[in-house]
Amino acid sequence: IAAIELPQGEWPELVGSLLANMGGPQVEKPAHLKQATLETLGYVCEEVSAEILAQEQVNSILTAVVQGMNASETSNDVRLAATNALYNALDFAQTNFENDMERDYIMRVVCEATLSPDSRVRQAAFECLVSIGSTYYEKLAPYMQDVFAITSKAVKEDEEPVALQAVEFWSSICDEEIEIQEEYSGDFTGDSEVPYFQFIKQALPALVPMLLETLTKQDEEQDQEEGAWNLAMAGGTCLGLVARAVGDDVVPLVMPYVQENVSKPDWRCREAATYAFGSILEGPSLPRLAPLVNVALNFMLSAMKDENNHVKDTTAWTLGRIFEFLHGPNVQFPVITQENLPMILTVLLESIKDSPNVAEKVCGAIYFLAQGYEEGTGAPSPLSPFFQSIVQALLVTTDREDAGDSRLRTAAYETLNEVVRISTEDTATIVMQLVPVIMQKLNHTLEMSVLSADDREKQSELQALLCGVLQVIIQKLGASDTTKFGIVQYGDQMMSLFLRVFSCRSATVHEEAMLAIGALAYSTGAEFGKYMTDFYRYLEMGLQNFEEYQVCAVTVGVVGDICRSLDDKVLPFCDGIMTQLLKDLSSNQLHRSVKPPIFSCFGDIALAIGENFEKYLIYAMPMLQGAAELSAQQVIRDDELIDYNNQLRSGIFEAYSGIFQGFKGNKAELMVPYAGHILQFIENVYQDKDRDDSVTKAAIGVMGDLADTLGPSAAPLFLQTVFYKDFLDECTSSDDQQLKETAEWALSTINRITNVG
Amino acid sequence: MAGQAGVPPRVHKRSISDQQRRREIALERQKQSRRDLQQHARQLASGFSPPS
């Protein structure tokens, strides 16, 4: 009720009357009343946003909460309720954390609560510390020594739920420092709003041993249980974050542990050592890691035959990390060579037959191994000799009876996707042979008996995966004229399957089928027209899907594919499509990320149907102008909004380009009334310091399209304008060849119509 | 409220996830096709030779 009423300025007495329940120095209130009151305050703080409560109310709540947490409070239930309430009130405490004395007091009470005799209170107090670590990183310096001491004690001695939170504190500090570093490196001025204290680097000599100690506290069943989380997992995850935060410095602290434990008789030691090694593979530099990995690789491959399942699981995961970070066309010291590749694949293709959890990690390793060969030169890939065996092994894996465990089936199909993506011309036949195989599997899912919600879920999951594989294959084979026929010949059968798949009500399946259809439209070109009558209703359904906005977004993209494939043959469907796109744009329900692609889609439609776009102009132009004005007035608050604004502007420019190009010749005069506004918008974007490269390219393109389409009638506009020369100058001196050439073309077009130069 | 113990707060041994990649690749192909077509229209407009 408070969540509804307080934002409307109602129930002003709520906080005051709750606080009265807490009593005071002279008036002791019953423990159960204080507990219930603190729980209520906690819920109120959780539900109500920070700006709703006056600072005075925040101060009173914090005073009551901190009083309830104090060691002098005799009831553990009250202390627990108070600590939980503080967790929810921390977002409100900005002003209090600015004040040294108030902050010291809150921190002292939280730290004392981590020593409470009640483990529930200790756990809640550590949860508060985790939240403070993220929210008030810049205020932590004076407390870090004490915090290290109490977290260290908890990790070593306390019950697991408490120890987990103590580890989480360090993970959250890593998150903060990784983010700060990313901010520094992305912005060459070196400015960051948050100071960088390097807490992790300072704590490293003590922190790493503490984390390593957790790694041998595994659970017997951890790799078989979905959602398992224990101290060893938390410690290893934290170690991975530490490596990302400090880079090379972590290596000498971890490697002795790895070397000492990796061959011990106790499986816990072997698994822990492997996990430690795998965890530090992201962060340190390649020259630092490569020699270590080169030595370790053979050992890892033989460890895939370890007698213990957990050791094999972690070893396969580590191999995946090695391939992810130390293998690829841009990797300076690649660890995979022509010489060791056969051995690696022999081991992986043998181990993929292991238990589902191990096999799933092996799929991951094959995925990253394949990914490393992505930017091939067109010559046969080093993987080509093994291609058939890899594909075969993955297909066999998808058919395993236990493939439903540990996400194995999903991992196998997704790995198959990557293997197809990196395939080269010499293995195209094998990829083509996959089409009927996957179609047959998809057909099989349509005949599955569905008796329960569980069956339905399994069916949807499988259909989504298979549509995904078909999409990847269509895209791969459709991209080359020499292999396109492999898709075209199955076009009718595939389309018929996709249409049947739409009858199953699952957003993910719809999205995957839609993506596959987009790829098919791209590959088959004008021939796709024959499917339009049957497909149109699903296209419209996708555009109407506000709730599952990804489906809507993907469908908008497919409309673009269809426009490019069908050209003016798309016209009979355009009334319906445009009506729906305009509704989408006007909707408050639809996720905002879908709106920029809708504008781009206007451009696709206009370019496809040319002068026939005239009848949509009176609807589309106000939308475009409105969005342009809105984007110009936007008060930029964060990077996300900057990014969105750039996407929106690119979409608007792509729409204008399509419309100008479509109207060139017969209907150019229709755009004359809009030209001034469009140039004004381009000027506005030119002045924007946050303008990105895509926006620049699109803006320059529109400027040339405007001049080219309107011809001399646009000359006065350019002659009255100064900015365009500066903008074009900036672009013609760019290092980006495409931008430079578009700008040169735009300049020569403008000069032509204005008779300059 | 606090007290979320038992729910893994982080991903342990992150495994592959291809769905987002499929979306991104499709989106990139569409963007590229649009750019190519608009460049092609400009090329036709004035004998302008677009970058390959």
Short mmCIF file of N, CA, C and O in Angstrom, two decimals, chain A residues 225-288:
data_model
loop_
_atom_site.label_atom_id
_atom_site.label_comp_id
_atom_site.label_asym_id
_atom_site.label_seq_id
_atom_site.Cartn_x
_atom_site.Cartn_y
_atom_site.Cartn_z
N GLU A 225 24.19 -31.01 -10.13
CA GLU A 225 23.01 -30.28 -9.65
C GLU A 225 22.91 -28.92 -10.33
O GLU A 225 23.82 -28.10 -10.20
N GLU A 226 21.80 -28.71 -10.99
CA GLU A 226 21.61 -27.41 -11.63
C GLU A 226 21.41 -26.34 -10.54
O GLU A 226 20.67 -26.56 -9.58
N GLY A 227 22.07 -25.22 -10.67
CA GLY A 227 21.90 -24.13 -9.72
C GLY A 227 22.68 -24.31 -8.44
O GLY A 227 22.49 -23.56 -7.48
N ALA A 228 23.58 -25.32 -8.40
CA ALA A 228 24.39 -25.50 -7.19
C ALA A 228 25.29 -24.29 -6.99
O ALA A 228 25.75 -23.67 -7.96
N TRP A 229 25.52 -23.95 -5.74
CA TRP A 229 26.39 -22.80 -5.42
C TRP A 229 27.01 -23.05 -4.07
O TRP A 229 26.29 -23.27 -3.09
N ASN A 230 28.30 -23.13 -4.01
CA ASN A 230 28.95 -23.39 -2.73
C ASN A 230 30.23 -22.56 -2.63
O ASN A 230 30.55 -21.80 -3.55
N LEU A 231 30.93 -22.75 -1.53
CA LEU A 231 32.09 -21.89 -1.26
C LEU A 231 33.19 -22.05 -2.31
O LEU A 231 33.82 -21.06 -2.71
N ALA A 232 33.38 -23.29 -2.77
CA ALA A 232 34.43 -23.50 -3.78
C ALA A 232 34.08 -22.77 -5.07
O ALA A 232 34.93 -22.13 -5.71
N MET A 233 32.81 -22.85 -5.45
CA MET A 233 32.38 -22.17 -6.69
C MET A 233 32.52 -20.65 -6.53
O MET A 233 32.99 -19.96 -7.44
N ALA A 234 32.08 -20.15 -5.38
CA ALA A 234 32.15 -18.71 -5.14
C ALA A 234 33.61 -18.25 -5.13
O ALA A 234 33.95 -17.19 -5.70
N GLY A 235 34.48 -19.06 -4.49
CA GLY A 235 35.91 -18.70 -4.40
C GLY A 235 36.56 -18.67 -5.78
O GLY A 235 37.30 -17.74 -6.11
N GLY A 236 36.27 -19.69 -6.60
CA GLY A 236 36.86 -19.75 -7.95
C GLY A 236 36.34 -18.61 -8.82
O GLY A 236 37.10 -18.01 -9.59
N THR A 237 35.05 -18.33 -8.68
CA THR A 237 34.47 -17.23 -9.46
C THR A 237 35.13 -15.91 -9.08
O THR A 237 35.47 -15.09 -9.93
N CYS A 238 35.32 -15.75 -7.78
CA CYS A 238 35.96 -14.52 -7.29
C CYS A 238 37.41 -14.45 -7.79
O CYS A 238 37.88 -13.39 -8.21
N LEU A 239 38.10 -15.60 -7.79
CA LEU A 239 39.48 -15.62 -8.27
C LEU A 239 39.54 -15.17 -9.73
O LEU A 239 40.45 -14.44 -10.15
N GLY A 240 38.56 -15.62 -10.51
CA GLY A 240 38.48 -15.21 -11.92
C GLY A 240 38.31 -13.70 -12.04
O GLY A 240 38.93 -13.06 -12.90
N LEU A 241 37.51 -13.14 -11.16
CA LEU A 241 37.30 -11.68 -11.19
C LEU A 241 38.57 -10.94 -10.74
O LEU A 241 38.92 -9.90 -11.29
N VAL A 242 39.24 -11.53 -9.74
CA VAL A 242 40.50 -10.93 -9.27
C VAL A 242 41.50 -10.89 -10.42
O VAL A 242 42.16 -9.87 -10.65
N ALA A 243 41.57 -11.98 -11.20
CA ALA A 243 42.51 -12.03 -12.32
C ALA A 243 42.18 -10.94 -13.33
O ALA A 243 43.08 -10.30 -13.89
N ARG A 244 40.89 -10.72 -13.56
CA ARG A 244 40.51 -9.66 -14.50
C ARG A 244 40.82 -8.28 -13.94
O ARG A 244 41.14 -7.36 -14.68
N ALA A 245 40.75 -8.16 -12.62
CA ALA A 245 40.99 -6.84 -12.01
C ALA A 245 42.48 -6.49 -11.95
O ALA A 245 42.84 -5.33 -12.13
N VAL A 246 43.34 -7.49 -11.72
CA VAL A 246 44.76 -7.15 -11.52
C VAL A 246 45.69 -7.66 -12.62
O VAL A 246 46.86 -7.26 -12.68
N GLY A 247 45.20 -8.55 -13.48
CA GLY A 247 46.04 -9.04 -14.59
C GLY A 247 47.21 -9.88 -14.11
O GLY A 247 47.06 -10.75 -13.23
N ASP A 248 48.40 -9.59 -14.64
CA ASP A 248 49.58 -10.44 -14.43
C ASP A 248 49.91 -10.71 -12.96
O ASP A 248 50.45 -11.77 -12.63
N ASP A 249 49.63 -9.75 -12.10
CA ASP A 249 50.04 -9.89 -10.69
C ASP A 249 49.47 -11.12 -10.01
O ASP A 249 49.99 -11.59 -9.00
N VAL A 250 48.36 -11.64 -10.55
CA VAL A 250 47.75 -12.79 -9.89
C VAL A 250 48.53 -14.09 -10.18
O VAL A 250 48.53 -15.03 -9.38
N VAL A 251 49.23 -14.10 -11.31
CA VAL A 251 49.83 -15.36 -11.79
C VAL A 251 50.81 -15.98 -10.79
O VAL A 251 50.67 -17.15 -10.42
N PRO A 252 51.83 -15.21 -10.30
CA PRO A 252 52.79 -15.86 -9.38
C PRO A 252 52.17 -16.28 -8.06
O PRO A 252 52.74 -17.13 -7.35
N LEU A 253 51.02 -15.72 -7.73
CA LEU A 253 50.38 -16.13 -6.47
C LEU A 253 49.56 -17.40 -6.62
O LEU A 253 49.29 -18.10 -5.66
N VAL A 254 49.16 -17.70 -7.85
CA VAL A 254 48.29 -18.86 -8.07
C VAL A 254 49.07 -20.08 -8.57
O VAL A 254 48.79 -21.22 -8.18
N MET A 255 50.08 -19.85 -9.42
CA MET A 255 50.74 -20.98 -10.07
C MET A 255 51.38 -21.99 -9.10
O MET A 255 51.28 -23.20 -9.33
N PRO A 256 52.04 -21.54 -8.02
CA PRO A 256 52.60 -22.55 -7.09
C PRO A 256 51.51 -23.48 -6.55
O PRO A 256 51.72 -24.68 -6.40
N TYR A 257 50.34 -22.92 -6.27
CA TYR A 257 49.21 -23.72 -5.77
C TYR A 257 48.80 -24.75 -6.83
O TYR A 257 48.57 -25.92 -6.51
N VAL A 258 48.74 -24.29 -8.08
CA VAL A 258 48.34 -25.20 -9.17
C VAL A 258 49.34 -26.35 -9.25
O VAL A 258 48.97 -27.53 -9.26
N GLN A 259 50.63 -25.98 -9.31
CA GLN A 259 51.66 -27.00 -9.48
C GLN A 259 51.68 -27.99 -8.32
O GLN A 259 51.86 -29.20 -8.50
N GLU A 260 51.45 -27.49 -7.14
CA GLU A 260 51.52 -28.34 -5.95
C GLU A 260 50.35 -29.32 -5.87
O GLU A 260 50.48 -30.44 -5.38
N ASN A 261 49.20 -28.90 -6.37
CA ASN A 261 47.99 -29.70 -6.14
C ASN A 261 47.46 -30.50 -7.32
O ASN A 261 46.65 -31.40 -7.14
N VAL A 262 47.92 -30.15 -8.53
CA VAL A 262 47.25 -30.68 -9.71
C VAL A 262 47.43 -32.20 -9.89
O VAL A 262 46.65 -32.84 -10.60
N SER A 263 48.43 -32.78 -9.23
CA SER A 263 48.64 -34.22 -9.38
C SER A 263 48.38 -35.00 -8.09
O SER A 263 48.68 -36.18 -8.00
N LYS A 264 47.87 -34.32 -7.08
CA LYS A 264 47.70 -35.00 -5.78
C LYS A 264 46.69 -36.14 -5.86
O LYS A 264 45.77 -36.09 -6.69
N PRO A 265 46.80 -37.12 -4.99
CA PRO A 265 45.85 -38.25 -5.02
C PRO A 265 44.41 -37.83 -4.72
O PRO A 265 43.48 -38.42 -5.25
N ASP A 266 44.24 -36.82 -3.88
CA ASP A 266 42.89 -36.40 -3.50
C ASP A 266 42.25 -35.62 -4.68
O ASP A 266 42.78 -34.60 -5.13
N TRP A 267 41.10 -36.09 -5.16
CA TRP A 267 40.46 -35.42 -6.32
C TRP A 267 40.18 -33.96 -6.05
O TRP A 267 40.21 -33.13 -6.96
N ARG A 268 39.85 -33.65 -4.77
CA ARG A 268 39.54 -32.26 -4.44
C ARG A 268 40.72 -31.34 -4.77
O ARG A 268 40.53 -30.22 -5.23
N CYS A 269 41.91 -31.83 -4.49
CA CYS A 269 43.10 -31.01 -4.77
C CYS A 269 43.29 -30.86 -6.27
O CYS A 269 43.58 -29.76 -6.76
N ARG A 270 43.11 -31.96 -7.01
CA ARG A 270 43.32 -31.89 -8.47
C ARG A 270 42.29 -30.95 -9.11
O ARG A 270 42.62 -30.13 -9.95
N GLU A 271 41.03 -31.08 -8.65
CA GLU A 271 39.98 -30.24 -9.24
C GLU A 271 40.22 -28.78 -8.88
O GLU A 271 40.10 -27.89 -9.73
N ALA A 272 40.60 -28.55 -7.61
CA ALA A 272 40.82 -27.17 -7.15
C ALA A 272 41.96 -26.52 -7.93
O ALA A 272 41.86 -25.35 -8.34
N ALA A 273 43.03 -27.27 -8.15
CA ALA A 273 44.18 -26.72 -8.86
C ALA A 273 43.79 -26.38 -10.30
O ALA A 273 44.16 -25.32 -10.83
N THR A 274 43.04 -27.28 -10.92
CA THR A 274 42.63 -27.04 -12.32
C THR A 274 41.68 -25.83 -12.38
O THR A 274 41.78 -25.00 -13.29
N TYR A 275 40.78 -25.77 -11.41
CA TYR A 275 39.82 -24.66 -11.37
C TYR A 275 40.57 -23.33 -11.19
O TYR A 275 40.26 -22.33 -11.85
N ALA A 276 41.58 -23.34 -10.33
CA ALA A 276 42.36 -22.11 -10.10
C ALA A 276 43.04 -21.69 -11.40
O ALA A 276 43.01 -20.52 -11.79
N PHE A 277 43.62 -22.67 -12.08
CA PHE A 277 44.32 -22.37 -13.33
C PHE A 277 43.34 -21.83 -14.39
O PHE A 277 43.59 -20.80 -15.02
N GLY A 278 42.21 -22.52 -14.54
CA GLY A 278 41.20 -22.07 -15.52
C GLY A 278 40.68 -20.68 -15.20
O GLY A 278 40.40 -19.89 -16.10
N SER A 279 40.58 -20.40 -13.90
CA SER A 279 39.99 -19.12 -13.49
C SER A 279 40.85 -17.91 -13.84
O SER A 279 40.35 -16.82 -14.02
N ILE A 280 42.16 -18.12 -13.91
CA ILE A 280 43.03 -16.95 -14.13
C ILE A 280 43.41 -16.77 -15.61
O ILE A 280 44.33 -16.01 -15.94
N LEU A 281 42.70 -17.45 -16.50
CA LEU A 281 43.08 -17.36 -17.91
C LEU A 281 42.53 -16.10 -18.60
O LEU A 281 42.89 -15.82 -19.74
N GLU A 282 41.65 -15.39 -17.94
CA GLU A 282 41.18 -14.12 -18.50
C GLU A 282 41.69 -13.01 -17.59
O GLU A 282 41.42 -13.02 -16.39
N GLY A 283 42.43 -12.10 -18.14
CA GLY A 283 42.95 -10.99 -17.32
C GLY A 283 44.43 -10.78 -17.53
O GLY A 283 44.85 -9.76 -18.08
N PRO A 284 45.26 -11.78 -17.16
CA PRO A 284 46.70 -11.63 -17.38
C PRO A 284 47.03 -11.53 -18.88
O PRO A 284 46.24 -11.97 -19.72
N SER A 285 48.22 -10.99 -19.17
CA SER A 285 48.60 -10.78 -20.57
C SER A 285 48.93 -12.11 -21.24
O SER A 285 49.32 -13.08 -20.59
N LEU A 286 48.83 -12.12 -22.56
CA LEU A 286 49.12 -13.35 -23.29
C LEU A 286 50.58 -13.78 -23.15
O LEU A 286 50.85 -14.97 -22.96
N PRO A 287 51.57 -12.85 -23.23
CA PRO A 287 52.96 -13.30 -23.05
C PRO A 287 53.18 -13.96 -21.69
O PRO A 287 54.00 -14.86 -21.55
N ARG A 288 52.41 -13.51 -20.69
CA ARG A 288 52.57 -14.10 -19.34
C ARG A 288 51.94 -15.50 -19.30
O ARG A 288 52.47 -16.40 -18.67
#
